[in-house]
PDB file of C-alpha atoms in Angstrom:
ATOM      1  CA  ARG A   1    -224.250 -70.055   2.761  1.00 50.00           C
ATOM      2  CA  CYS A   2    -222.875 -67.568   5.307  1.00 51.00           C
ATOM      3  CA  TYR A   3    -220.832 -68.924   8.230  1.00 50.00           C
ATOM      4  CA  LEU A   4    -220.674 -65.582  10.039  1.00 54.00           C
ATOM      5  CA  SER A   5    -222.842 -64.708  12.993  1.00 69.00           C
ATOM      6  CA  ASP A   6    -224.956 -61.569  12.881  1.00 74.00           C
ATOM      7  CA  GLU A   7    -222.478 -59.777  15.139  1.00 77.00           C
ATOM      8  CA  GLU A   8    -219.488 -60.822  12.980  1.00 68.00           C
ATOM      9  CA  PHE A   9    -221.301 -59.818   9.800  1.00 69.00           C
ATOM     10  CA  GLU A  10    -222.222 -56.424  11.276  1.00 76.00           C
ATOM     11  CA  ALA A  11    -218.611 -55.808  12.373  1.00 77.00           C
ATOM     12  CA  LEU A  12    -217.301 -56.763   8.924  1.00 69.00           C
ATOM     13  CA  PHE A  13    -219.840 -54.511   7.191  1.00 75.00           C
ATOM     14  CA  LEU A  14    -218.899 -51.535   9.370  1.00 78.00           C
ATOM     15  CA  ARG A  15    -215.208 -52.140   8.655  1.00 73.00           C
ATOM     16  CA  LEU A  16    -215.825 -52.136   4.896  1.00 71.00           C
ATOM     17  CA  ASP A  17    -218.179 -49.129   4.970  1.00 74.00           C
ATOM     18  CA  GLU A  18    -215.403 -46.558   5.345  1.00 72.00           C
ATOM     19  CA  ASP A  19    -217.594 -43.492   4.735  1.00 74.00           C
ATOM     20  CA  SER A  20    -220.515 -44.754   6.905  1.00 80.00           C
ATOM     21  CA  SER A  21    -222.910 -44.367   3.977  1.00 80.00           C
ATOM     22  CA  GLY A  22    -224.757 -47.619   4.665  1.00 80.00           C
ATOM     23  CA  THR A  23    -223.499 -49.113   1.392  1.00 81.00           C
ATOM     24  CA  ILE A  24    -220.188 -50.657   0.330  1.00 75.00           C
ATOM     25  CA  GLY A  25    -218.742 -49.156  -2.826  1.00 72.00           C
ATOM     26  CA  GLU A  26    -216.485 -50.917  -5.296  1.00 63.00           C
ATOM     27  CA  GLY A  27    -213.417 -49.067  -4.069  1.00 63.00           C
ATOM     28  CA  GLU A  28    -214.150 -49.903  -0.425  1.00 66.00           C
ATOM     29  CA  PHE A  29    -214.605 -53.581  -1.229  1.00 66.00           C
ATOM     30  CA  LEU A  30    -211.451 -53.761  -3.360  1.00 62.00           C
ATOM     31  CA  ARG A  31    -209.336 -52.100  -0.663  1.00 61.00           C
ATOM     32  CA  TRP A  32    -210.567 -54.650   1.869  1.00 63.00           C
ATOM     33  CA  TYR A  33    -210.112 -57.530  -0.541  1.00 59.00           C
ATOM     34  CA  VAL A  34    -206.530 -56.588  -1.412  1.00 53.00           C
ATOM     35  CA  LEU A  35    -205.560 -56.554   2.280  1.00 55.00           C
ATOM     36  CA  SER A  36    -207.696 -59.506   3.437  1.00 61.00           C
ATOM     37  CA  THR A  37    -205.911 -62.383   5.202  1.00 57.00           C
ATOM     38  CA  GLU A  38    -207.540 -64.989   2.973  1.00 57.00           C
ATOM     39  CA  ARG A  39    -206.307 -63.309  -0.185  1.00 59.00           C
ATOM     40  CA  ILE A  40    -202.834 -62.831   1.272  1.00 59.00           C
ATOM     41  CA  MET A  41    -202.465 -66.531   2.051  1.00 63.00           C
ATOM     42  CA  SER A  42    -203.871 -67.462  -1.361  1.00 67.00           C
ATOM     43  CA  LYS A  43    -201.380 -65.120  -2.991  1.00 66.00           C
ATOM     44  CA  ALA A  44    -198.590 -66.619  -0.884  1.00 70.00           C
ATOM     45  CA  LYS A  45    -199.392 -70.093  -2.223  1.00 76.00           C
ATOM     46  CA  GLU A  46    -199.576 -68.806  -5.786  1.00 77.00           C
ATOM     47  CA  THR A  47    -196.264 -66.958  -5.445  1.00 76.00           C
ATOM     48  CA  PHE A  48    -194.562 -70.006  -3.889  1.00 79.00           C
ATOM     49  CA  GLU A  49    -195.701 -72.237  -6.744  1.00 82.00           C
ATOM     50  CA  THR A  50    -194.380 -69.659  -9.207  1.00 81.00           C
ATOM     51  CA  LEU A  51    -190.995 -69.693  -7.486  1.00 79.00           C
ATOM     52  CA  ASP A  52    -190.863 -73.487  -7.298  1.00 81.00           C
ATOM     53  CA  THR A  53    -190.054 -73.955 -10.977  1.00 81.00           C
ATOM     54  CA  ASN A  54    -188.889 -77.578 -10.594  1.00 82.00           C
ATOM     55  CA  LYS A  55    -192.002 -78.488  -8.542  1.00 83.00           C
ATOM     56  CA  SER A  56    -189.934 -79.967  -5.716  1.00 83.00           C
ATOM     57  CA  GLY A  57    -192.112 -78.534  -2.949  1.00 83.00           C
ATOM     58  CA  THR A  58    -189.302 -76.220  -1.860  1.00 84.00           C
ATOM     59  CA  ILE A  59    -187.539 -73.202  -3.318  1.00 83.00           C
ATOM     60  CA  ASP A  60    -183.774 -72.866  -3.536  1.00 82.00           C
ATOM     61  CA  ARG A  61    -181.492 -69.878  -3.863  1.00 79.00           C
ATOM     62  CA  ASP A  62    -181.358 -69.907  -7.666  1.00 81.00           C
ATOM     63  CA  GLU A  63    -185.155 -69.995  -8.030  1.00 79.00           C
ATOM     64  CA  PHE A  64    -185.567 -67.135  -5.550  1.00 75.00           C
ATOM     65  CA  LYS A  65    -182.796 -65.130  -7.214  1.00 77.00           C
ATOM     66  CA  VAL A  66    -184.535 -65.244 -10.609  1.00 75.00           C
ATOM     67  CA  PHE A  67    -187.765 -64.017  -9.039  1.00 70.00           C
ATOM     68  CA  LEU A  68    -186.108 -61.129  -7.190  1.00 71.00           C
ATOM     69  CA  HIS A  69    -184.243 -60.042 -10.306  1.00 68.00           C
ATOM     70  CA  ASP A  70    -187.601 -59.664 -12.065  1.00 67.00           C
ATOM     71  CA  LEU A  71    -188.714 -57.297  -9.287  1.00 62.00           C
ATOM     72  CA  ASP A  72    -185.417 -55.443  -8.973  1.00 64.00           C
ATOM     73  CA  PRO A  73    -182.593 -56.191 -11.446  1.00 63.00           C
ATOM     74  CA  GLN A  74    -180.107 -54.453  -9.129  1.00 66.00           C
ATOM     75  CA  VAL A  75    -180.616 -56.819  -6.191  1.00 69.00           C
ATOM     76  CA  THR A  76    -177.297 -58.129  -4.866  1.00 74.00           C
ATOM     77  CA  ASP A  77    -176.244 -61.619  -3.764  1.00 76.00           C
ATOM     78  CA  ASP A  78    -175.852 -60.360  -0.194  1.00 80.00           C
ATOM     79  CA  GLN A  79    -179.441 -59.132  -0.180  1.00 77.00           C
ATOM     80  CA  ILE A  80    -180.659 -62.490  -1.493  1.00 77.00           C
ATOM     81  CA  THR A  81    -178.671 -64.298   1.213  1.00 80.00           C
ATOM     82  CA  SER A  82    -180.165 -62.003   3.862  1.00 81.00           C
ATOM     83  CA  VAL A  83    -183.742 -62.638   2.687  1.00 77.00           C
ATOM     84  CA  ILE A  84    -183.241 -66.410   2.590  1.00 79.00           C
ATOM     85  CA  GLY A  85    -181.792 -66.214   6.101  1.00 82.00           C
ATOM     86  CA  GLU A  86    -184.951 -64.405   7.255  1.00 78.00           C
ATOM     87  CA  MET A  87    -187.164 -67.153   5.811  1.00 79.00           C
ATOM     88  CA  TRP A  88    -185.202 -70.182   7.056  1.00 79.00           C
ATOM     89  CA  GLN A  89    -186.383 -71.768  10.319  1.00 79.00           C
ATOM     90  CA  SER A  90    -185.096 -75.357  10.350  1.00 79.00           C
ATOM     91  CA  GLY A  91    -183.693 -78.120   8.151  1.00 78.00           C
ATOM     92  CA  ASP A  92    -181.604 -77.527   5.033  1.00 77.00           C
ATOM     93  CA  LYS A  93    -180.627 -73.852   4.758  1.00 75.00           C
ATOM     94  CA  LYS A  94    -180.503 -74.197   0.972  1.00 77.00           C
ATOM     95  CA  GLU A  95    -184.173 -75.230   0.718  1.00 82.00           C
ATOM     96  CA  ILE A  96    -187.156 -73.142   1.887  1.00 83.00           C
ATOM     97  CA  THR A  97    -190.465 -74.874   2.559  1.00 84.00           C
ATOM     98  CA  TYR A  98    -193.899 -73.387   1.977  1.00 80.00           C
ATOM     99  CA  ALA A  99    -194.495 -72.997   5.724  1.00 82.00           C
ATOM    100  CA  GLU A 100    -191.299 -70.965   6.081  1.00 81.00           C
ATOM    101  CA  PHE A 101    -192.098 -68.908   3.009  1.00 76.00           C
ATOM    102  CA  SER A 102    -195.698 -68.146   4.038  1.00 77.00           C
ATOM    103  CA  ASP A 103    -194.627 -66.967   7.526  1.00 77.00           C
ATOM    104  CA  TRP A 104    -192.136 -64.579   5.943  1.00 74.00           C
ATOM    105  CA  TYR A 105    -194.420 -63.550   3.074  1.00 70.00           C
ATOM    106  CA  THR A 106    -197.099 -61.867   5.230  1.00 67.00           C
ATOM    107  CA  THR A 107    -194.666 -59.070   6.163  1.00 69.00           C
ATOM    108  CA  SER A 108    -192.437 -59.104   3.071  1.00 70.00           C
ATOM    109  CA  PHE A 109    -191.737 -56.469   0.461  1.00 66.00           C
ATOM    110  CA  ILE A 110    -193.059 -58.915  -2.168  1.00 66.00           C
ATOM    111  CA  LEU A 111    -196.528 -58.751  -0.633  1.00 63.00           C
ATOM    112  CA  GLN A 112    -196.327 -54.958  -0.485  1.00 67.00           C
ATOM    113  CA  HIS A 113    -195.312 -54.872  -4.164  1.00 65.00           C
ATOM    114  CA  GLN A 114    -198.214 -57.137  -5.159  1.00 62.00           C
ATOM    115  CA  GLN A 115    -200.706 -55.162  -3.064  1.00 61.00           C
ATOM    116  CA  ASN A 116    -199.587 -51.908  -4.687  1.00 65.00           C
ATOM    117  CA  GLU A 117    -200.072 -53.448  -8.137  1.00 62.00           C
ATOM    118  CA  ALA A 118    -203.539 -54.747  -7.182  1.00 61.00           C
ATOM    119  CA  THR A 119    -204.550 -51.374  -5.731  1.00 61.00           C
ATOM    120  CA  GLU A 120    -203.402 -49.508  -8.855  1.00 61.00           C
ATOM    121  CA  ALA A 121    -205.223 -51.994 -11.078  1.00 60.00           C
ATOM    122  CA  SER A 122    -208.449 -51.673  -9.039  1.00 58.00           C
ATOM    123  CA  GLU A 123    -208.388 -47.878  -9.008  1.00 59.00           C
ATOM    124  CA  GLY A 124    -207.453 -47.667 -12.678  1.00 60.00           C
ATOM    125  CA  ILE A 125    -206.507 -44.523 -14.507  1.00 63.00           C
ATOM    126  CA  PHE A 126    -209.145 -42.504 -12.637  1.00 62.00           C
ATOM    127  CA  ALA A 127    -206.783 -42.474  -9.651  1.00 65.00           C
ATOM    128  CA  SER A 128    -204.609 -40.120 -11.725  1.00 67.00           C
ATOM    129  CA  LEU A 129    -207.447 -37.577 -11.821  1.00 74.00           C
ATOM    130  CA  ARG A 130    -207.158 -36.901  -8.119  1.00 75.00           C
ATOM    131  CA  PRO A 131    -204.961 -33.865  -7.369  1.00 80.00           C
ATOM    132  CA  PRO A 132    -201.827 -34.540  -5.302  1.00 77.00           C
ATOM    133  CA  LYS A 133    -202.096 -34.032  -1.560  1.00 76.00           C
ATOM    134  CA  GLY A 134    -199.286 -32.610   0.524  1.00 75.00           C
ATOM    135  CA  GLU A 135    -196.905 -32.516  -2.449  1.00 76.00           C
ATOM    136  CA  SER A 136    -194.581 -29.798  -3.692  1.00 82.00           C
ATOM    137  CA  LEU A 137    -195.449 -27.087  -6.203  1.00 85.00           C
ATOM    138  CA  LEU A 138    -193.675 -29.076  -8.920  1.00 86.00           C
ATOM    139  CA  HIS A 139    -196.123 -31.965  -8.463  1.00 83.00           C
ATOM    140  CA  TYR A 140    -199.099 -29.616  -8.826  1.00 86.00           C
ATOM    141  CA  ILE A 141    -197.647 -28.072 -11.995  1.00 88.00           C
ATOM    142  CA  LYS A 142    -197.073 -31.538 -13.431  1.00 85.00           C
ATOM    143  CA  TYR A 143    -200.640 -32.530 -12.479  1.00 84.00           C
ATOM    144  CA  PHE A 144    -202.259 -29.607 -14.328  1.00 88.00           C
ATOM    145  CA  ILE A 145    -200.020 -30.030 -17.389  1.00 87.00           C
ATOM    146  CA  LEU A 146    -200.916 -33.716 -17.729  1.00 85.00           C
ATOM    147  CA  LEU A 147    -204.596 -33.319 -16.760  1.00 87.00           C
ATOM    148  CA  PRO A 148    -205.902 -32.778 -20.347  1.00 87.00           C
ATOM    149  CA  LEU A 149    -204.108 -35.921 -21.534  1.00 87.00           C
ATOM    150  CA  VAL A 150    -205.296 -38.000 -18.587  1.00 85.00           C
ATOM    151  CA  LEU A 151    -208.877 -36.768 -18.998  1.00 87.00           C
ATOM    152  CA  SER A 152    -208.993 -37.629 -22.695  1.00 88.00           C
ATOM    153  CA  LEU A 153    -207.665 -41.123 -22.041  1.00 87.00           C
ATOM    154  CA  ALA A 154    -209.657 -41.808 -18.879  1.00 84.00           C
ATOM    155  CA  PHE A 155    -213.035 -41.150 -20.513  1.00 85.00           C
ATOM    156  CA  THR A 156    -212.378 -42.808 -23.887  1.00 90.00           C
ATOM    157  CA  VAL A 157    -209.895 -45.694 -23.465  1.00 88.00           C
ATOM    158  CA  PRO A 158    -211.095 -48.678 -21.371  1.00 86.00           C
ATOM    159  CA  ASP A 159    -208.710 -49.592 -18.549  1.00 80.00           C
ATOM    160  CA  VAL A 160    -208.172 -53.291 -19.250  1.00 81.00           C
ATOM    161  CA  ARG A 161    -206.336 -53.781 -15.928  1.00 71.00           C
ATOM    162  CA  ARG A 162    -209.630 -53.604 -14.062  1.00 70.00           C
ATOM    163  CA  PRO A 163    -211.503 -56.871 -13.415  1.00 66.00           C
ATOM    164  CA  GLY A 164    -213.786 -57.838 -16.319  1.00 73.00           C
ATOM    165  CA  MET A 165    -212.327 -55.267 -18.709  1.00 77.00           C
ATOM    166  CA  GLY A 166    -209.746 -57.516 -20.351  1.00 80.00           C
ATOM    167  CA  LYS A 167    -212.109 -58.302 -23.223  1.00 87.00           C
ATOM    168  CA  TYR A 168    -211.804 -54.705 -24.414  1.00 88.00           C
ATOM    169  CA  CYS A 169    -208.012 -54.887 -24.873  1.00 89.00           C
ATOM    170  CA  TYR A 170    -208.160 -54.604 -28.685  1.00 92.00           C
ATOM    171  CA  LEU A 171    -210.500 -51.613 -28.475  1.00 93.00           C
ATOM    172  CA  GLY A 172    -208.221 -49.979 -25.911  1.00 90.00           C
ATOM    173  CA  PHE A 173    -205.178 -50.555 -28.120  1.00 91.00           C
ATOM    174  CA  SER A 174    -206.921 -49.070 -31.171  1.00 92.00           C
ATOM    175  CA  LEU A 175    -208.149 -46.008 -29.271  1.00 93.00           C
ATOM    176  CA  ALA A 176    -204.666 -45.464 -27.813  1.00 89.00           C
ATOM    177  CA  ILE A 177    -203.218 -45.417 -31.351  1.00 88.00           C
ATOM    178  CA  VAL A 178    -205.887 -42.902 -32.404  1.00 91.00           C
ATOM    179  CA  TRP A 179    -205.048 -40.623 -29.482  1.00 90.00           C
ATOM    180  CA  ILE A 180    -201.328 -40.860 -30.277  1.00 86.00           C
ATOM    181  CA  GLY A 181    -202.157 -39.611 -33.762  1.00 85.00           C
ATOM    182  CA  VAL A 182    -204.213 -36.725 -32.348  1.00 89.00           C
ATOM    183  CA  TYR A 183    -201.500 -35.737 -29.895  1.00 88.00           C
ATOM    184  CA  SER A 184    -198.828 -35.963 -32.604  1.00 84.00           C
ATOM    185  CA  TYR A 185    -200.825 -33.694 -34.927  1.00 86.00           C
ATOM    186  CA  PHE A 186    -201.113 -30.944 -32.326  1.00 88.00           C
ATOM    187  CA  MET A 187    -197.484 -31.430 -31.255  1.00 85.00           C
ATOM    188  CA  VAL A 188    -196.226 -30.873 -34.790  1.00 84.00           C
ATOM    189  CA  GLU A 189    -198.540 -27.903 -35.410  1.00 87.00           C
ATOM    190  CA  TRP A 190    -197.621 -26.159 -32.164  1.00 87.00           C
ATOM    191  CA  ALA A 191    -193.913 -26.876 -32.612  1.00 84.00           C
ATOM    192  CA  GLU A 192    -194.059 -25.249 -36.053  1.00 83.00           C
ATOM    193  CA  VAL A 193    -195.846 -22.197 -34.656  1.00 86.00           C
ATOM    194  CA  ILE A 194    -193.335 -21.836 -31.810  1.00 85.00           C
ATOM    195  CA  GLY A 195    -190.421 -22.275 -34.210  1.00 83.00           C
ATOM    196  CA  ALA A 196    -191.786 -19.653 -36.587  1.00 82.00           C
ATOM    197  CA  THR A 197    -192.378 -17.251 -33.700  1.00 84.00           C
ATOM    198  CA  VAL A 198    -188.857 -17.442 -32.288  1.00 81.00           C
ATOM    199  CA  GLY A 199    -187.158 -17.888 -35.661  1.00 79.00           C
ATOM    200  CA  ILE A 200    -186.230 -21.600 -35.528  1.00 79.00           C
ATOM    201  CA  PRO A 201    -186.631 -23.366 -38.915  1.00 79.00           C
ATOM    202  CA  PRO A 202    -188.931 -26.433 -39.070  1.00 78.00           C
ATOM    203  CA  LEU A 203    -185.905 -28.630 -39.861  1.00 74.00           C
ATOM    204  CA  ILE A 204    -184.201 -27.667 -36.604  1.00 78.00           C
ATOM    205  CA  MET A 205    -187.430 -28.136 -34.634  1.00 81.00           C
ATOM    206  CA  GLY A 206    -187.748 -31.611 -36.122  1.00 79.00           C
ATOM    207  CA  LEU A 207    -184.120 -32.522 -35.388  1.00 76.00           C
ATOM    208  CA  THR A 208    -184.290 -31.341 -31.781  1.00 77.00           C
ATOM    209  CA  PHE A 209    -187.608 -30.890 -29.991  1.00 79.00           C
ATOM    210  CA  LEU A 210    -189.760 -33.258 -32.028  1.00 81.00           C
ATOM    211  CA  ALA A 211    -187.033 -35.895 -32.301  1.00 79.00           C
ATOM    212  CA  ALA A 212    -186.404 -35.795 -28.551  1.00 76.00           C
ATOM    213  CA  GLY A 213    -190.120 -35.874 -27.705  1.00 75.00           C
ATOM    214  CA  THR A 214    -190.906 -38.852 -29.911  1.00 75.00           C
ATOM    215  CA  SER A 215    -187.804 -40.735 -28.758  1.00 78.00           C
ATOM    216  CA  VAL A 216    -188.550 -40.552 -25.027  1.00 76.00           C
ATOM    217  CA  PRO A 217    -190.766 -43.710 -25.073  1.00 75.00           C
ATOM    218  CA  ASP A 218    -187.974 -45.586 -26.869  1.00 77.00           C
ATOM    219  CA  MET A 219    -185.479 -44.371 -24.299  1.00 79.00           C
ATOM    220  CA  LEU A 220    -187.653 -45.437 -21.367  1.00 77.00           C
ATOM    221  CA  SER A 221    -188.301 -48.896 -22.807  1.00 77.00           C
ATOM    222  CA  SER A 222    -184.570 -49.335 -23.481  1.00 78.00           C
ATOM    223  CA  VAL A 223    -183.741 -48.308 -19.904  1.00 77.00           C
ATOM    224  CA  ILE A 224    -186.261 -50.798 -18.508  1.00 74.00           C
ATOM    225  CA  VAL A 225    -184.997 -53.799 -20.488  1.00 74.00           C
ATOM    226  CA  ALA A 226    -181.356 -52.770 -19.920  1.00 73.00           C
ATOM    227  CA  ARG A 227    -181.936 -52.737 -16.151  1.00 69.00           C
ATOM    228  CA  ARG A 228    -183.221 -56.281 -16.505  1.00 67.00           C
ATOM    229  CA  GLY A 229    -179.954 -57.313 -18.097  1.00 66.00           C
ATOM    230  CA  GLU A 230    -181.275 -57.409 -21.680  1.00 71.00           C
ATOM    231  CA  GLY A 231    -178.735 -55.106 -23.300  1.00 70.00           C
ATOM    232  CA  ASP A 232    -179.203 -56.670 -26.740  1.00 75.00           C
ATOM    233  CA  MET A 233    -182.925 -55.986 -26.592  1.00 78.00           C
ATOM    234  CA  ALA A 234    -182.319 -52.361 -25.567  1.00 76.00           C
ATOM    235  CA  VAL A 235    -180.029 -51.715 -28.542  1.00 76.00           C
ATOM    236  CA  SER A 236    -182.139 -53.614 -31.073  1.00 80.00           C
ATOM    237  CA  SER A 237    -185.266 -51.788 -29.877  1.00 78.00           C
ATOM    238  CA  SER A 238    -183.681 -48.392 -30.574  1.00 76.00           C
ATOM    239  CA  ILE A 239    -182.457 -49.452 -34.005  1.00 78.00           C
ATOM    240  CA  GLY A 240    -185.668 -51.256 -34.925  1.00 81.00           C
ATOM    241  CA  SER A 241    -187.878 -48.308 -33.984  1.00 80.00           C
ATOM    242  CA  ASN A 242    -185.926 -45.979 -36.291  1.00 77.00           C
ATOM    243  CA  ILE A 243    -186.058 -48.485 -39.155  1.00 83.00           C
ATOM    244  CA  PHE A 244    -189.818 -48.746 -38.607  1.00 84.00           C
ATOM    245  CA  ASP A 245    -190.151 -44.937 -38.650  1.00 80.00           C
ATOM    246  CA  ILE A 246    -188.296 -44.674 -41.972  1.00 81.00           C
ATOM    247  CA  LEU A 247    -189.722 -47.693 -43.808  1.00 85.00           C
ATOM    248  CA  VAL A 248    -193.295 -47.561 -42.454  1.00 85.00           C
ATOM    249  CA  GLY A 249    -193.883 -44.232 -40.715  1.00 81.00           C
ATOM    250  CA  LEU A 250    -192.810 -42.151 -43.717  1.00 80.00           C
ATOM    251  CA  PRO A 251    -194.314 -44.022 -46.700  1.00 84.00           C
ATOM    252  CA  LEU A 252    -197.642 -44.969 -45.096  1.00 85.00           C
ATOM    253  CA  PRO A 253    -199.023 -41.380 -45.045  1.00 81.00           C
ATOM    254  CA  TRP A 254    -197.907 -40.896 -48.660  1.00 81.00           C
ATOM    255  CA  ILE A 255    -199.687 -44.103 -49.720  1.00 85.00           C
ATOM    256  CA  LEU A 256    -202.894 -43.109 -47.938  1.00 84.00           C
ATOM    257  CA  TYR A 257    -202.746 -39.585 -49.402  1.00 82.00           C
ATOM    258  CA  THR A 258    -202.166 -40.674 -52.996  1.00 83.00           C
ATOM    259  CA  ALA A 259    -204.702 -43.520 -52.723  1.00 83.00           C
ATOM    260  CA  TYR A 260    -207.504 -41.121 -51.748  1.00 79.00           C
ATOM    261  CA  PRO A 261    -209.840 -40.394 -54.708  1.00 80.00           C
ATOM    262  CA  GLY A 262    -209.181 -37.071 -56.355  1.00 78.00           C
ATOM    263  CA  LYS A 263    -205.674 -36.702 -54.985  1.00 76.00           C
ATOM    264  CA  PRO A 264    -202.569 -36.589 -57.231  1.00 78.00           C
ATOM    265  CA  ASP A 265    -200.456 -39.718 -57.729  1.00 76.00           C
ATOM    266  CA  THR A 266    -197.395 -37.994 -56.307  1.00 76.00           C
ATOM    267  CA  TYR A 267    -196.726 -35.683 -53.382  1.00 70.00           C
ATOM    268  CA  ALA A 268    -193.903 -33.155 -53.609  1.00 72.00           C
ATOM    269  CA  VAL A 269    -191.684 -32.736 -50.560  1.00 69.00           C
ATOM    270  CA  GLY A 270    -188.742 -30.437 -49.957  1.00 63.00           C
ATOM    271  CA  SER A 271    -185.577 -32.280 -51.013  1.00 59.00           C
ATOM    272  CA  GLU A 272    -182.959 -29.581 -50.576  1.00 66.00           C
ATOM    273  CA  GLY A 273    -179.881 -31.053 -48.942  1.00 66.00           C
ATOM    274  CA  VAL A 274    -181.253 -34.596 -48.734  1.00 70.00           C
ATOM    275  CA  GLY A 275    -178.104 -36.049 -50.291  1.00 76.00           C
ATOM    276  CA  LEU A 276    -175.856 -34.308 -47.764  1.00 80.00           C
ATOM    277  CA  SER A 277    -178.120 -35.365 -44.889  1.00 77.00           C
ATOM    278  CA  LEU A 278    -177.896 -38.999 -45.986  1.00 79.00           C
ATOM    279  CA  CYS A 279    -174.113 -38.781 -46.143  1.00 86.00           C
ATOM    280  CA  ILE A 280    -173.976 -37.298 -42.642  1.00 85.00           C
ATOM    281  CA  LEU A 281    -176.300 -40.034 -41.396  1.00 81.00           C
ATOM    282  CA  ALA A 282    -174.014 -42.708 -42.864  1.00 86.00           C
ATOM    283  CA  ILE A 283    -170.990 -41.064 -41.228  1.00 89.00           C
ATOM    284  CA  MET A 284    -172.763 -40.973 -37.842  1.00 86.00           C
ATOM    285  CA  ILE A 285    -173.636 -44.667 -38.092  1.00 84.00           C
ATOM    286  CA  PHE A 286    -170.033 -45.476 -38.959  1.00 89.00           C
ATOM    287  CA  LEU A 287    -168.754 -43.464 -35.960  1.00 89.00           C
ATOM    288  CA  VAL A 288    -171.202 -45.165 -33.603  1.00 84.00           C
ATOM    289  CA  VAL A 289    -170.186 -48.653 -34.785  1.00 86.00           C
ATOM    290  CA  LEU A 290    -166.517 -47.661 -34.559  1.00 90.00           C
ATOM    291  CA  THR A 291    -166.992 -46.394 -30.994  1.00 88.00           C
ATOM    292  CA  ILE A 292    -168.678 -49.625 -29.886  1.00 85.00           C
ATOM    293  CA  HIS A 293    -165.923 -51.619 -31.595  1.00 86.00           C
ATOM    294  CA  PHE A 294    -163.173 -49.834 -29.653  1.00 88.00           C
ATOM    295  CA  SER A 295    -165.243 -50.329 -26.465  1.00 86.00           C
ATOM    296  CA  GLY A 296    -164.993 -54.103 -26.913  1.00 85.00           C
ATOM    297  CA  TRP A 297    -168.588 -54.324 -28.202  1.00 81.00           C
ATOM    298  CA  LYS A 298    -169.848 -53.241 -24.797  1.00 80.00           C
ATOM    299  CA  LEU A 299    -171.995 -50.247 -23.928  1.00 75.00           C
ATOM    300  CA  THR A 300    -169.551 -48.497 -21.625  1.00 82.00           C
ATOM    301  CA  LYS A 301    -169.749 -45.037 -20.055  1.00 85.00           C
ATOM    302  CA  THR A 302    -167.118 -43.789 -22.511  1.00 87.00           C
ATOM    303  CA  ALA A 303    -169.180 -45.040 -25.447  1.00 86.00           C
ATOM    304  CA  GLY A 304    -172.239 -43.233 -24.101  1.00 85.00           C
ATOM    305  CA  ILE A 305    -170.324 -39.957 -23.726  1.00 90.00           C
ATOM    306  CA  MET A 306    -168.971 -40.258 -27.267  1.00 90.00           C
ATOM    307  CA  MET A 307    -172.494 -40.758 -28.634  1.00 88.00           C
ATOM    308  CA  PHE A 308    -173.598 -37.560 -26.889  1.00 89.00           C
ATOM    309  CA  VAL A 309    -170.634 -35.796 -28.502  1.00 91.00           C
ATOM    310  CA  PHE A 310    -171.613 -37.120 -31.944  1.00 90.00           C
ATOM    311  CA  TYR A 311    -175.179 -35.930 -31.454  1.00 87.00           C
ATOM    312  CA  GLY A 312    -173.924 -32.489 -30.445  1.00 87.00           C
ATOM    313  CA  LEU A 313    -171.770 -32.290 -33.576  1.00 89.00           C
ATOM    314  CA  PHE A 314    -174.744 -33.364 -35.663  1.00 85.00           C
ATOM    315  CA  LEU A 315    -176.889 -30.572 -34.209  1.00 83.00           C
ATOM    316  CA  VAL A 316    -174.123 -27.999 -34.706  1.00 86.00           C
ATOM    317  CA  GLN A 317    -173.752 -28.771 -38.406  1.00 84.00           C
ATOM    318  CA  ALA A 318    -177.554 -28.877 -38.904  1.00 80.00           C
ATOM    319  CA  ILE A 319    -177.998 -25.477 -37.250  1.00 80.00           C
ATOM    320  CA  TYR A 320    -175.045 -24.007 -39.148  1.00 82.00           C
ATOM    321  CA  ARG A 321    -176.536 -25.081 -42.481  1.00 78.00           C
ATOM    322  CA  GLU A 322    -179.812 -23.296 -41.637  1.00 74.00           C
ATOM    323  CA  LEU A 323    -178.240 -19.959 -40.664  1.00 75.00           C
ATOM    324  CA  PRO A 324    -179.323 -17.199 -40.658  1.00 72.00           C
ATOM    325  CA  PHE A 325    -182.673 -17.768 -38.906  1.00 66.00           C
ATOM    326  CA  GLN A 326    -185.629 -15.564 -39.777  1.00 64.00           C
ATOM    327  CA  ILE A 327    -187.990 -14.453 -37.025  1.00 59.00           C
ATOM    328  CA  CYS A 328    -191.657 -13.829 -37.809  1.00 55.00           C
ATOM    329  CA  ALA A 329    -192.585 -10.165 -37.688  1.00 55.00           C
TER     330      ALA A 329
END
């Protein structure tokens, strides 16, 4: 049943029909829905109930602090005090009621953050296909470099953030793994060609360019959890990913290769200098542990600089052992 008059319905339809096409597209409806007053107030109630962890009907400073730290781990106590002061209207200054919260929420940065998330989820990955507008040359270069990757993912991997697409999460995960394998294959092949062209041995390419490229996701995930105050998780993630690479990433291809009918039971790999490499690896691990020990088992700036120094020394000895380089004719 519709409670709008014909005039109200016509005005609402014209407001939603942004391109005056006579029809309301999905994007037009979602943009209106995200910014609608009814949804905002519903989201305010939902957010308030999330903050009110003890179900007291009010939120206190500690409950609000936990929520803000999830949005921005670097928020300060002074900023929290300022926000609570903006919400408070009457009564106990240590307790914020739903009425006070909802009045503040309609113009808050929390609402803006949630609306941005909803807009991104509604537009999906196809929003990344649009070229940047009014941006610098660097943004356009980045857009064209990433366009082949975005196109391959946009048209093959379902965007499970969109409404009704959550049921395809397992398919999306599987297809993402397949595409990672495809990208990795071309990355290794092209890195080998570039190395051969400029005279850099495959070992050096693997220790530098390939190692750095494959470690960027680990670095980003560690930065994210570290900013949230989970330093232990950041360190264990870096260590665990390397253990997984060695104990699963290396033997799994060998098992699949040797298990294939008609293939030999063994696969020969170059083993020159493996013993020395293992010794150097053990020394590097010892130096890292020693550095953290002298830093009081804390990840300090000095410890970070020392790890960069160790990595530089590792690269120097690896390059020295491969000299002289041979450039393809």
